[in-house]
mmCIF file of N, CA and C and ligand atoms in Angstrom:
data_model
loop_
_atom_site.group_PDB
_atom_site.id
_atom_site.type_symbol
_atom_site.label_atom_id
_atom_site.label_comp_id
_atom_site.label_asym_id
_atom_site.label_seq_id
_atom_site.Cartn_x
_atom_site.Cartn_y
_atom_site.Cartn_z
ATOM 1 N N UNK A 19 -4.321 5.327 18.122
ATOM 2 C CA UNK A 19 -5.753 5.026 18.083
ATOM 3 C C UNK A 19 -5.365 3.320 19.275
ATOM 4 N N UNK A 20 -6.605 3.597 20.108
ATOM 5 C CA UNK A 20 -6.531 2.280 20.804
ATOM 6 C C UNK A 20 -6.698 1.084 20.138
ATOM 7 N N UNK A 21 -5.992 0.086 20.422
ATOM 8 C CA UNK A 21 -6.250 -1.194 19.762
ATOM 9 C C UNK A 21 -6.030 -1.426 18.483
ATOM 10 N N UNK A 22 -5.109 -0.268 17.969
ATOM 11 C CA UNK A 22 -4.720 -0.665 16.580
ATOM 12 C C UNK A 22 -3.344 -1.112 16.634
ATOM 13 N N UNK A 23 -3.116 -2.046 15.908
ATOM 14 C CA UNK A 23 -1.859 -3.018 16.101
ATOM 15 C C UNK A 23 -0.608 -2.045 15.493
ATOM 16 N N UNK A 24 -0.959 -1.337 14.437
ATOM 17 C CA UNK A 24 0.243 -0.638 13.667
ATOM 18 C C UNK A 24 0.420 0.925 14.454
ATOM 19 N N UNK A 25 -0.566 1.092 15.293
ATOM 20 C CA UNK A 25 -0.425 2.495 16.088
ATOM 21 C C UNK A 25 0.868 1.887 17.223
ATOM 22 N N UNK A 26 0.426 0.628 17.583
ATOM 23 C CA UNK A 26 1.021 0.152 18.734
ATOM 24 C C UNK A 26 2.551 -0.274 18.300
ATOM 25 N N UNK A 27 2.775 -0.777 17.002
ATOM 26 C CA UNK A 27 3.883 -0.818 16.292
ATOM 27 C C UNK A 27 4.759 0.451 16.294
ATOM 28 N N UNK A 28 4.156 1.527 15.807
ATOM 29 C CA UNK A 28 4.598 2.896 15.574
ATOM 30 C C UNK A 28 5.283 3.399 16.988
ATOM 31 N N UNK A 29 4.453 3.019 17.802
ATOM 32 C CA UNK A 29 4.831 3.500 19.503
ATOM 33 C C UNK A 29 5.948 2.541 20.270
ATOM 34 N N UNK A 30 6.170 1.587 19.355
ATOM 35 C CA UNK A 30 7.148 0.518 20.020
ATOM 36 C C UNK A 30 6.462 -0.142 21.138
ATOM 37 N N UNK A 31 5.021 -0.305 21.316
ATOM 38 C CA UNK A 31 4.419 -1.126 22.098
ATOM 39 C C UNK A 31 4.280 -2.678 21.790
ATOM 40 N N UNK A 32 4.732 -2.786 20.424
ATOM 41 C CA UNK A 32 4.432 -4.133 19.809
ATOM 42 C C UNK A 32 5.963 -4.340 18.848
ATOM 43 N N UNK A 33 6.386 -5.623 19.172
ATOM 44 C CA UNK A 33 7.685 -5.745 18.405
ATOM 45 C C UNK A 33 7.702 -5.772 16.923
ATOM 46 N N UNK A 34 8.425 -5.067 16.353
ATOM 47 C CA UNK A 34 8.528 -5.302 14.702
ATOM 48 C C UNK A 34 9.894 -5.067 14.320
ATOM 49 N N UNK A 35 10.479 -5.468 13.059
ATOM 50 C CA UNK A 35 11.532 -5.601 12.430
ATOM 51 C C UNK A 35 11.686 -4.044 11.659
ATOM 52 N N UNK A 36 12.026 -3.025 12.234
ATOM 53 C CA UNK A 36 12.060 -1.683 11.548
ATOM 54 C C UNK A 36 13.153 -1.374 10.427
ATOM 55 N N UNK A 37 12.921 -1.211 9.604
ATOM 56 C CA UNK A 37 13.970 -0.779 8.647
ATOM 57 C C UNK A 37 14.368 0.797 8.316
ATOM 58 N N UNK A 38 13.191 1.373 8.521
ATOM 59 C CA UNK A 38 13.330 2.924 8.444
ATOM 60 C C UNK A 38 12.246 3.722 9.279
ATOM 61 N N UNK A 39 12.966 4.929 9.988
ATOM 62 C CA UNK A 39 11.924 5.469 10.761
ATOM 63 C C UNK A 39 12.427 7.140 10.543
ATOM 64 N N UNK A 40 11.332 7.753 10.643
ATOM 65 C CA UNK A 40 11.452 9.399 10.723
ATOM 66 C C UNK A 40 10.502 9.916 11.493
ATOM 67 N N UNK A 41 10.290 11.319 11.663
ATOM 68 C CA UNK A 41 9.312 11.744 12.581
ATOM 69 C C UNK A 41 8.012 11.456 12.170
ATOM 70 N N UNK A 42 7.636 11.147 11.037
ATOM 71 C CA UNK A 42 6.213 11.019 10.442
ATOM 72 C C UNK A 42 5.864 9.597 9.912
ATOM 73 N N UNK A 43 7.053 8.880 9.664
ATOM 74 C CA UNK A 43 6.801 7.586 8.861
ATOM 75 C C UNK A 43 7.728 6.232 9.336
ATOM 76 N N UNK A 44 7.031 5.184 9.379
ATOM 77 C CA UNK A 44 7.981 4.181 10.058
ATOM 78 C C UNK A 44 7.673 3.146 9.054
ATOM 79 N N UNK A 45 8.824 2.083 9.003
ATOM 80 C CA UNK A 45 8.384 1.320 7.684
ATOM 81 C C UNK A 45 9.152 0.084 8.539
ATOM 82 N N UNK A 46 8.408 -1.201 8.315
ATOM 83 C CA UNK A 46 8.827 -2.550 9.157
ATOM 84 C C UNK A 46 8.370 -3.679 8.320
ATOM 85 N N UNK A 47 9.070 -4.701 8.502
ATOM 86 C CA UNK A 47 8.788 -5.887 7.646
ATOM 87 C C UNK A 47 7.367 -6.622 7.851
ATOM 88 N N UNK A 48 6.675 -6.799 6.910
ATOM 89 C CA UNK A 48 5.271 -7.554 7.226
ATOM 90 C C UNK A 48 5.470 -8.936 7.832
ATOM 91 N N UNK A 49 5.060 -9.189 8.780
ATOM 92 C CA UNK A 49 4.980 -10.544 9.493
ATOM 93 C C UNK A 49 4.642 -11.793 8.777
ATOM 94 N N UNK A 50 3.793 -11.592 7.639
ATOM 95 C CA UNK A 50 3.575 -12.573 6.801
ATOM 96 C C UNK A 50 4.185 -12.333 5.252
ATOM 97 N N UNK A 51 5.325 -12.366 4.993
ATOM 98 C CA UNK A 51 5.735 -11.595 3.698
ATOM 99 C C UNK A 51 5.495 -12.499 2.444
ATOM 100 N N UNK A 52 4.819 -11.967 1.581
ATOM 101 C CA UNK A 52 4.636 -12.611 0.284
ATOM 102 C C UNK A 52 6.175 -13.215 -0.255
ATOM 103 N N UNK A 53 7.098 -12.213 -0.140
ATOM 104 C CA UNK A 53 8.345 -12.591 -0.411
ATOM 105 C C UNK A 53 9.633 -11.946 0.651
ATOM 106 N N UNK A 54 10.700 -12.487 0.620
ATOM 107 C CA UNK A 54 11.556 -12.106 1.459
ATOM 108 C C UNK A 54 11.745 -10.404 1.334
ATOM 109 N N UNK A 55 11.447 -9.371 2.290
ATOM 110 C CA UNK A 55 11.922 -8.180 2.163
ATOM 111 C C UNK A 55 10.437 -7.502 1.845
ATOM 112 N N UNK A 56 9.315 -8.179 2.104
ATOM 113 C CA UNK A 56 8.002 -7.802 1.989
ATOM 114 C C UNK A 56 7.837 -6.580 3.229
ATOM 115 N N UNK A 57 7.374 -5.319 2.901
ATOM 116 C CA UNK A 57 8.023 -4.232 3.809
ATOM 117 C C UNK A 57 6.736 -3.300 3.806
ATOM 118 N N UNK A 58 6.304 -2.923 4.908
ATOM 119 C CA UNK A 58 5.027 -1.885 5.084
ATOM 120 C C UNK A 58 5.391 -0.607 5.511
ATOM 121 N N UNK A 59 4.892 0.701 4.877
ATOM 122 C CA UNK A 59 5.299 2.175 5.039
ATOM 123 C C UNK A 59 4.102 2.520 5.560
ATOM 124 N N UNK A 60 4.251 3.130 7.227
ATOM 125 C CA UNK A 60 2.979 3.755 7.419
ATOM 126 C C UNK A 60 3.359 4.920 8.192
ATOM 127 N N UNK A 61 2.021 5.918 8.119
ATOM 128 C CA UNK A 61 2.373 7.049 8.768
ATOM 129 C C UNK A 61 2.124 6.680 10.484
ATOM 130 N N UNK A 62 3.310 7.584 11.098
ATOM 131 C CA UNK A 62 2.751 7.234 12.575
ATOM 132 C C UNK A 62 1.639 7.661 13.176
ATOM 133 N N UNK A 63 1.085 8.673 12.776
ATOM 134 C CA UNK A 63 -0.157 9.085 12.834
ATOM 135 C C UNK A 63 -1.428 8.134 12.418
ATOM 136 N N UNK A 64 -2.431 7.815 13.224
ATOM 137 C CA UNK A 64 -3.461 7.121 12.773
ATOM 138 C C UNK A 64 -4.349 7.581 11.615
ATOM 139 N N UNK A 65 -4.079 6.975 10.513
ATOM 140 C CA UNK A 65 -5.331 7.349 9.702
ATOM 141 C C UNK A 65 -5.837 6.108 8.949
ATOM 142 N N UNK A 66 -6.921 6.007 8.465
ATOM 143 C CA UNK A 66 -7.626 4.648 8.296
ATOM 144 C C UNK A 66 -7.023 4.415 6.853
ATOM 145 N N UNK A 67 -7.613 5.569 5.904
ATOM 146 C CA UNK A 67 -7.252 5.170 4.393
ATOM 147 C C UNK A 67 -6.334 6.367 4.062
ATOM 148 N N UNK A 68 -5.908 6.119 2.795
ATOM 149 C CA UNK A 68 -5.219 7.464 1.924
ATOM 150 C C UNK A 68 -6.324 8.623 2.119
ATOM 151 N N UNK A 69 -7.672 8.373 1.884
ATOM 152 C CA UNK A 69 -8.720 9.387 1.645
ATOM 153 C C UNK A 69 -8.520 10.358 2.960
ATOM 154 N N UNK A 70 -8.186 9.678 4.093
ATOM 155 C CA UNK A 70 -8.150 10.394 5.536
ATOM 156 C C UNK A 70 -6.746 11.183 5.750
ATOM 157 N N UNK A 71 -5.964 10.617 4.818
ATOM 158 C CA UNK A 71 -4.550 11.026 5.402
ATOM 159 C C UNK A 71 -4.075 12.608 4.740
ATOM 160 N N UNK A 72 -3.658 13.136 5.597
ATOM 161 C CA UNK A 72 -2.960 14.546 5.382
ATOM 162 C C UNK A 72 -2.254 14.619 4.327
ATOM 163 N N UNK A 73 -2.625 15.583 3.295
ATOM 164 C CA UNK A 73 -1.611 15.499 2.056
ATOM 165 C C UNK A 73 -0.210 15.685 2.122
ATOM 166 N N UNK A 74 0.337 16.517 3.314
ATOM 167 C CA UNK A 74 1.710 16.678 3.495
ATOM 168 C C UNK A 74 2.342 15.206 3.803
ATOM 169 N N UNK A 75 1.391 14.404 4.825
ATOM 170 C CA UNK A 75 2.030 13.301 5.183
ATOM 171 C C UNK A 75 2.034 12.253 4.178
ATOM 172 N N UNK A 76 0.874 12.149 3.004
ATOM 173 C CA UNK A 76 0.873 11.369 2.179
ATOM 174 C C UNK A 76 1.894 11.740 1.109
ATOM 175 N N UNK A 77 2.412 13.034 0.643
ATOM 176 C CA UNK A 77 3.237 13.500 -0.139
ATOM 177 C C UNK A 77 4.750 12.680 0.324
ATOM 178 N N UNK A 78 4.965 12.844 1.634
ATOM 179 C CA UNK A 78 5.943 12.158 2.648
ATOM 180 C C UNK A 78 6.258 10.792 2.448
ATOM 181 N N UNK A 79 5.218 9.980 2.676
ATOM 182 C CA UNK A 79 4.941 8.499 2.512
ATOM 183 C C UNK A 79 5.405 8.247 1.300
ATOM 184 N N UNK A 80 4.954 8.679 0.066
ATOM 185 C CA UNK A 80 5.213 8.458 -1.207
ATOM 186 C C UNK A 80 6.769 8.492 -1.641
ATOM 187 N N UNK A 81 7.608 9.202 -0.944
ATOM 188 C CA UNK A 81 8.787 9.877 -0.927
ATOM 189 C C UNK A 81 9.667 8.734 -0.462
ATOM 190 N N UNK A 82 9.068 8.463 0.768
ATOM 191 C CA UNK A 82 9.919 7.431 1.779
ATOM 192 C C UNK A 82 9.498 5.812 0.976
ATOM 193 N N UNK A 83 8.510 5.751 0.115
ATOM 194 C CA UNK A 83 7.838 4.531 -0.435
ATOM 195 C C UNK A 83 9.103 4.244 -1.789
ATOM 196 N N UNK A 84 8.964 5.401 -2.480
ATOM 197 C CA UNK A 84 10.141 5.326 -3.618
ATOM 198 C C UNK A 84 11.281 5.188 -3.322
ATOM 199 N N UNK A 85 11.836 5.611 -2.267
ATOM 200 C CA UNK A 85 13.360 5.682 -1.723
ATOM 201 C C UNK A 85 13.231 3.771 -1.212
ATOM 202 N N UNK A 86 12.554 3.527 -0.354
ATOM 203 C CA UNK A 86 12.573 2.287 0.043
ATOM 204 C C UNK A 86 12.316 0.788 -0.914
ATOM 205 N N UNK A 87 11.634 1.451 -2.211
ATOM 206 C CA UNK A 87 11.414 0.341 -3.193
ATOM 207 C C UNK A 87 12.801 0.130 -3.634
ATOM 208 N N UNK A 88 13.635 0.961 -3.584
ATOM 209 C CA UNK A 88 14.885 0.915 -4.341
ATOM 210 C C UNK A 88 16.015 0.116 -3.463
ATOM 211 N N UNK A 89 15.877 0.307 -1.959
ATOM 212 C CA UNK A 89 16.783 -0.166 -0.861
ATOM 213 C C UNK A 89 16.234 -1.565 -0.711
ATOM 214 N N UNK A 90 15.134 -1.941 -0.605
ATOM 215 C CA UNK A 90 14.661 -3.379 -0.500
ATOM 216 C C UNK A 90 14.936 -4.120 -1.489
ATOM 217 N N UNK A 91 14.862 -3.437 -2.871
ATOM 218 C CA UNK A 91 15.231 -4.604 -4.004
ATOM 219 C C UNK A 91 16.496 -4.683 -4.112
ATOM 220 N N UNK A 92 17.302 -3.718 -3.882
ATOM 221 C CA UNK A 92 18.796 -4.081 -3.871
ATOM 222 C C UNK A 92 19.274 -5.123 -2.842
ATOM 223 N N UNK A 93 18.481 -4.935 -1.298
ATOM 224 C CA UNK A 93 18.732 -6.011 -0.462
ATOM 225 C C UNK A 93 18.441 -7.403 -0.827
ATOM 226 N N UNK A 94 17.281 -7.580 -1.703
ATOM 227 C CA UNK A 94 16.981 -9.022 -1.725
ATOM 228 C C UNK A 94 17.075 -9.199 -3.043
ATOM 229 N N UNK A 95 17.856 -8.334 -3.883
ATOM 230 C CA UNK A 95 18.025 -8.696 -5.312
ATOM 231 C C UNK A 95 16.800 -9.277 -5.912
ATOM 232 N N UNK A 96 15.881 -8.423 -5.904
ATOM 233 C CA UNK A 96 14.498 -8.748 -6.669
ATOM 234 C C UNK A 96 14.387 -8.270 -8.284
ATOM 235 N N UNK A 97 13.410 -8.817 -8.832
ATOM 236 C CA UNK A 97 13.313 -8.533 -10.284
ATOM 237 C C UNK A 97 12.316 -7.207 -10.371
ATOM 238 N N UNK A 98 11.487 -7.031 -9.632
ATOM 239 C CA UNK A 98 10.580 -5.974 -9.533
ATOM 240 C C UNK A 98 9.804 -5.608 -8.092
ATOM 241 N N UNK A 99 9.174 -4.556 -8.235
ATOM 242 C CA UNK A 99 8.508 -4.496 -6.877
ATOM 243 C C UNK A 99 6.961 -4.230 -7.116
ATOM 244 N N UNK A 100 6.028 -4.563 -6.462
ATOM 245 C CA UNK A 100 4.735 -4.588 -6.310
ATOM 246 C C UNK A 100 4.377 -3.562 -5.270
ATOM 247 N N UNK A 101 4.064 -2.587 -5.486
ATOM 248 C CA UNK A 101 3.220 -1.411 -4.495
ATOM 249 C C UNK A 101 1.969 -1.564 -4.419
ATOM 250 N N UNK A 102 1.215 -1.557 -3.364
ATOM 251 C CA UNK A 102 -0.092 -1.661 -2.952
ATOM 252 C C UNK A 102 -0.645 -0.949 -1.813
ATOM 253 N N UNK A 103 -1.613 -0.493 -2.008
ATOM 254 C CA UNK A 103 -2.412 0.055 -0.793
ATOM 255 C C UNK A 103 -3.918 -0.336 -0.713
ATOM 256 N N UNK A 104 -4.396 -1.024 0.135
ATOM 257 C CA UNK A 104 -5.610 -1.483 0.158
ATOM 258 C C UNK A 104 -6.548 -0.052 1.127
ATOM 259 N N UNK A 105 -7.462 0.567 0.297
ATOM 260 C CA UNK A 105 -8.230 1.387 1.114
ATOM 261 C C UNK A 105 -9.796 0.773 1.398
ATOM 262 N N UNK A 106 -10.124 0.310 2.409
ATOM 263 C CA UNK A 106 -11.390 -0.239 2.799
ATOM 264 C C UNK A 106 -11.543 -1.728 2.909
ATOM 265 N N UNK A 107 -12.311 -2.351 3.265
ATOM 266 C CA UNK A 107 -12.422 -3.738 3.448
ATOM 267 C C UNK A 107 -12.645 -4.229 2.232
ATOM 268 N N UNK A 108 -13.494 -3.809 1.225
ATOM 269 C CA UNK A 108 -13.820 -4.240 -0.034
ATOM 270 C C UNK A 108 -12.700 -4.441 -0.873
ATOM 271 N N UNK A 109 -11.986 -3.478 -0.606
ATOM 272 C CA UNK A 109 -10.308 -3.465 -1.194
ATOM 273 C C UNK A 109 -9.440 -4.397 -0.839
ATOM 274 N N UNK A 110 -9.855 -5.127 0.230
ATOM 275 C CA UNK A 110 -8.946 -6.116 0.796
ATOM 276 C C UNK A 110 -8.146 -5.585 2.126
ATOM 277 N N UNK A 111 -8.427 -4.466 2.695
ATOM 278 C CA UNK A 111 -7.788 -3.969 3.752
ATOM 279 C C UNK A 111 -8.038 -4.687 4.903
ATOM 280 N N UNK A 112 -6.971 -5.250 5.657
ATOM 281 C CA UNK A 112 -7.197 -6.148 7.036
ATOM 282 C C UNK A 112 -7.012 -5.138 8.067
ATOM 283 N N UNK A 113 -5.812 -4.455 8.058
ATOM 284 C CA UNK A 113 -5.353 -3.696 9.207
ATOM 285 C C UNK A 113 -5.772 -2.146 8.937
ATOM 286 N N UNK A 114 -6.856 -1.499 9.508
ATOM 287 C CA UNK A 114 -7.387 -0.347 9.501
ATOM 288 C C UNK A 114 -6.489 1.113 9.595
ATOM 289 N N UNK A 115 -5.078 0.811 9.506
ATOM 290 C CA UNK A 115 -4.330 1.949 9.766
ATOM 291 C C UNK A 115 -3.566 2.065 8.288
ATOM 292 N N UNK A 116 -3.901 3.226 7.624
ATOM 293 C CA UNK A 116 -3.173 3.321 6.168
ATOM 294 C C UNK A 116 -1.620 2.734 6.251
ATOM 295 N N UNK A 117 -1.332 1.942 5.162
ATOM 296 C CA UNK A 117 -0.011 1.088 5.159
ATOM 297 C C UNK A 117 -0.057 1.015 3.593
ATOM 298 N N UNK A 118 1.449 1.089 3.238
ATOM 299 C CA UNK A 118 1.700 0.822 1.929
ATOM 300 C C UNK A 118 2.488 -0.494 1.787
ATOM 301 N N UNK A 119 2.359 -1.370 0.734
ATOM 302 C CA UNK A 119 3.140 -2.660 0.837
ATOM 303 C C UNK A 119 4.205 -2.186 -0.271
ATOM 304 N N UNK A 120 5.127 -2.738 0.034
ATOM 305 C CA UNK A 120 6.508 -2.834 -0.756
ATOM 306 C C UNK A 120 6.636 -4.567 -0.924
ATOM 307 N N UNK A 121 6.443 -5.107 -2.364
ATOM 308 C CA UNK A 121 6.514 -6.509 -2.355
ATOM 309 C C UNK A 121 7.450 -6.704 -3.463
ATOM 310 N N UNK A 122 8.716 -7.134 -2.852
ATOM 311 C CA UNK A 122 9.451 -7.705 -4.089
ATOM 312 C C UNK A 122 9.252 -8.804 -4.715
ATOM 313 N N UNK A 123 9.223 -8.754 -6.268
ATOM 314 C CA UNK A 123 8.662 -9.690 -7.150
ATOM 315 C C UNK A 123 9.546 -10.575 -7.872
ATOM 316 N N UNK A 124 9.641 -11.787 -8.073
ATOM 317 C CA UNK A 124 10.399 -12.521 -8.857
ATOM 318 C C UNK A 124 9.572 -13.261 -9.845
ATOM 319 N N UNK A 125 10.119 -13.661 -11.168
ATOM 320 C CA UNK A 125 9.252 -14.372 -11.999
ATOM 321 C C UNK A 125 8.714 -15.592 -11.347
ATOM 322 N N UNK A 126 7.604 -15.937 -11.609
ATOM 323 C CA UNK A 126 6.828 -17.245 -10.990
ATOM 324 C C UNK A 126 6.925 -17.295 -9.683
ATOM 325 N N UNK A 127 6.980 -16.211 -9.101
ATOM 326 C CA UNK A 127 7.023 -16.398 -7.497
ATOM 327 C C UNK A 127 5.332 -16.671 -6.952
ATOM 328 N N UNK A 128 4.503 -16.993 -7.668
ATOM 329 C CA UNK A 128 3.186 -17.484 -7.482
ATOM 330 C C UNK A 128 2.307 -16.484 -6.970
ATOM 331 N N UNK A 129 2.669 -14.875 -6.748
ATOM 332 C CA UNK A 129 1.947 -14.149 -6.419
ATOM 333 C C UNK A 129 1.271 -13.394 -7.610
ATOM 334 N N UNK A 130 -0.033 -12.781 -7.457
ATOM 335 C CA UNK A 130 -0.755 -12.511 -8.368
ATOM 336 C C UNK A 130 -2.303 -11.912 -8.266
ATOM 337 N N UNK A 131 -2.744 -11.263 -9.260
ATOM 338 C CA UNK A 131 -4.142 -11.052 -9.005
ATOM 339 C C UNK A 131 -5.120 -11.907 -9.645
ATOM 340 N N UNK A 132 -6.404 -11.897 -9.074
ATOM 341 C CA UNK A 132 -7.096 -12.983 -9.952
ATOM 342 C C UNK A 132 -8.389 -11.858 -10.366
ATOM 343 N N UNK A 133 -8.408 -11.906 -11.568
ATOM 344 C CA UNK A 133 -9.268 -10.843 -12.434
ATOM 345 C C UNK A 133 -10.564 -11.320 -12.691
ATOM 346 N N UNK A 134 -11.615 -10.601 -12.577
ATOM 347 C CA UNK A 134 -13.015 -11.195 -12.980
ATOM 348 C C UNK A 134 -13.214 -11.266 -14.482
ATOM 349 N N UNK A 135 -14.255 -11.935 -15.025
ATOM 350 C CA UNK A 135 -14.400 -12.262 -16.424
ATOM 351 C C UNK A 135 -14.512 -10.880 -17.078
ATOM 352 N N UNK A 136 -15.146 -9.686 -16.483
ATOM 353 C CA UNK A 136 -15.350 -8.471 -16.979
ATOM 354 C C UNK A 136 -13.930 -7.820 -17.418
ATOM 355 N N UNK A 137 -12.943 -8.380 -16.931
ATOM 356 C CA UNK A 137 -11.686 -7.703 -17.530
ATOM 357 C C UNK A 137 -11.411 -8.027 -18.583
ATOM 358 N N UNK A 138 -11.685 -9.166 -19.270
ATOM 359 C CA UNK A 138 -11.394 -9.525 -20.529
ATOM 360 C C UNK A 138 -12.053 -8.583 -21.664
ATOM 361 N N UNK A 139 -13.005 -7.799 -21.432
ATOM 362 C CA UNK A 139 -13.803 -7.170 -22.238
ATOM 363 C C UNK A 139 -12.987 -5.643 -22.366
ATOM 364 N N UNK A 140 -12.795 -5.272 -23.754
ATOM 365 C CA UNK A 140 -12.321 -3.843 -23.580
ATOM 366 C C UNK A 140 -13.566 -3.082 -24.066
ATOM 367 N N UNK A 141 -13.670 -2.030 -23.393
ATOM 368 C CA UNK A 141 -14.967 -1.199 -23.601
ATOM 369 C C UNK A 141 -14.848 -0.081 -24.584
ATOM 370 N N UNK A 142 -16.131 0.252 -25.102
ATOM 371 C CA UNK A 142 -16.098 1.077 -26.124
ATOM 372 C C UNK A 142 -15.745 2.423 -25.505
ATOM 373 N N UNK A 143 -14.959 3.216 -26.436
ATOM 374 C CA UNK A 143 -14.602 4.693 -26.203
ATOM 375 C C UNK A 143 -15.612 5.369 -25.432
ATOM 376 N N UNK A 144 -17.099 5.393 -26.057
ATOM 377 C CA UNK A 144 -18.080 6.091 -25.447
ATOM 378 C C UNK A 144 -18.272 5.996 -23.977
ATOM 379 N N UNK A 145 -18.343 4.532 -23.654
ATOM 380 C CA UNK A 145 -18.584 4.222 -22.319
ATOM 381 C C UNK A 145 -17.547 4.792 -21.426
ATOM 382 N N UNK A 146 -16.259 4.478 -21.829
ATOM 383 C CA UNK A 146 -15.147 4.921 -21.191
ATOM 384 C C UNK A 146 -15.184 6.670 -20.637
ATOM 385 N N UNK A 147 -15.496 7.352 -22.155
ATOM 386 C CA UNK A 147 -15.708 8.776 -21.878
ATOM 387 C C UNK A 147 -16.593 9.224 -20.864
ATOM 388 N N UNK A 148 -17.529 8.340 -20.736
ATOM 389 C CA UNK A 148 -18.760 8.649 -19.878
ATOM 390 C C UNK A 148 -18.360 8.588 -18.407
ATOM 391 N N UNK A 149 -17.582 7.484 -18.059
ATOM 392 C CA UNK A 149 -17.285 7.034 -16.712
ATOM 393 C C UNK A 149 -16.090 8.514 -16.391
ATOM 394 N N UNK A 150 -15.253 8.759 -17.233
ATOM 395 C CA UNK A 150 -14.222 9.626 -17.015
ATOM 396 C C UNK A 150 -14.984 11.001 -16.603
ATOM 397 N N UNK A 151 -15.946 11.374 -17.499
ATOM 398 C CA UNK A 151 -16.857 12.819 -17.006
ATOM 399 C C UNK A 151 -17.394 12.678 -15.830
ATOM 400 N N UNK A 152 -17.858 11.488 -15.328
ATOM 401 C CA UNK A 152 -18.559 11.395 -14.187
ATOM 402 C C UNK A 152 -17.530 11.375 -12.991
ATOM 403 N N UNK A 153 -16.465 11.045 -13.265
ATOM 404 C CA UNK A 153 -15.170 11.072 -12.301
ATOM 405 C C UNK A 153 -14.652 12.760 -12.235
ATOM 406 N N UNK A 154 -14.627 13.150 -13.593
ATOM 407 C CA UNK A 154 -14.121 14.463 -13.462
ATOM 408 C C UNK A 154 -15.108 15.314 -12.729
ATOM 409 N N UNK A 155 -16.238 15.243 -12.681
ATOM 410 C CA UNK A 155 -17.279 16.215 -12.061
ATOM 411 C C UNK A 155 -16.726 16.079 -10.608
ATOM 412 N N UNK A 156 -16.362 15.042 -10.027
ATOM 413 C CA UNK A 156 -16.147 14.784 -8.449
ATOM 414 C C UNK A 156 -14.776 15.538 -8.235
ATOM 415 N N UNK A 157 -13.807 15.779 -8.929
ATOM 416 C CA UNK A 157 -12.690 16.543 -8.640
ATOM 417 C C UNK A 157 -12.484 17.721 -8.450
HETATM 418 P P1 5GP B 16 -3.972 -5.380 4.166
HETATM 419 O O1 5GP B 16 -4.694 -4.752 5.402
HETATM 420 O O2 5GP B 16 -2.959 -4.355 3.357
HETATM 421 O O3 5GP B 16 -4.689 -6.280 3.759
HETATM 422 O O4 5GP B 16 -2.633 -6.383 5.034
HETATM 423 C C1 5GP B 16 -2.201 -6.087 6.257
HETATM 424 C C2 5GP B 16 -0.821 -6.446 6.377
HETATM 425 O O5 5GP B 16 -0.266 -6.433 7.511
HETATM 426 C C3 5GP B 16 -0.641 -8.209 5.985
HETATM 427 O O6 5GP B 16 0.276 -8.626 4.881
HETATM 428 C C4 5GP B 16 -0.019 -8.644 7.069
HETATM 429 O O7 5GP B 16 0.550 -10.009 7.031
HETATM 430 C C5 5GP B 16 0.412 -7.591 7.920
HETATM 431 N N1 5GP B 16 0.261 -7.825 9.294
HETATM 432 C C6 5GP B 16 -0.603 -7.933 10.180
HETATM 433 N N2 5GP B 16 -0.375 -7.922 11.312
HETATM 434 C C7 5GP B 16 0.882 -7.697 11.568
HETATM 435 C C8 5GP B 16 1.799 -7.418 12.821
HETATM 436 O O8 5GP B 16 1.406 -7.559 13.902
HETATM 437 N N3 5GP B 16 2.952 -7.421 12.552
HETATM 438 C C9 5GP B 16 3.299 -6.999 11.013
HETATM 439 N N4 5GP B 16 5.027 -6.691 11.024
HETATM 440 N N5 5GP B 16 2.684 -7.032 10.265
HETATM 441 C C10 5GP B 16 1.423 -7.670 10.374
HETATM 442 ZN ZN1 ZN B 17 -3.340 3.290 13.928
#
């Protein structure tokens, strides 16, 4: 996709610090790491979100992600790994080429979620069951 920075990185038209590459997937260091070793794993083919992504590519991405979690953690000696994928602008996506984050975590590293007030309320089973039923209809 023209003007997509991650397509350009995948095609080696822009520099990046690559740590893994195969036919369909490439992984490189995030230019603004939360912590040392912060990695992005992307399909070489341009998909905007996981919804758009070919299922075979998605499966392979998860396998690579699982393996790289272990390698990154060993390399930077972290205490845990946070994986994230932002799907859409409202979810915080800034680069519109599908990517999974591998973020090494350390106790008290200052990274975290900001939860809304609604998060503090445990919902009634009836309400949760209604929402689950609504979602099941869409599967
Ligand atoms: P998201 O879309 O998941 O919110 O975040 C995009 C991520 O891509 C950010 O963590 C940002 O630092 C990273 N990023 C943006 N531009 C570049 C770039 O040109 N090179 C690299 N390596 N990472 C980038
Ligand atoms: Zn792209």
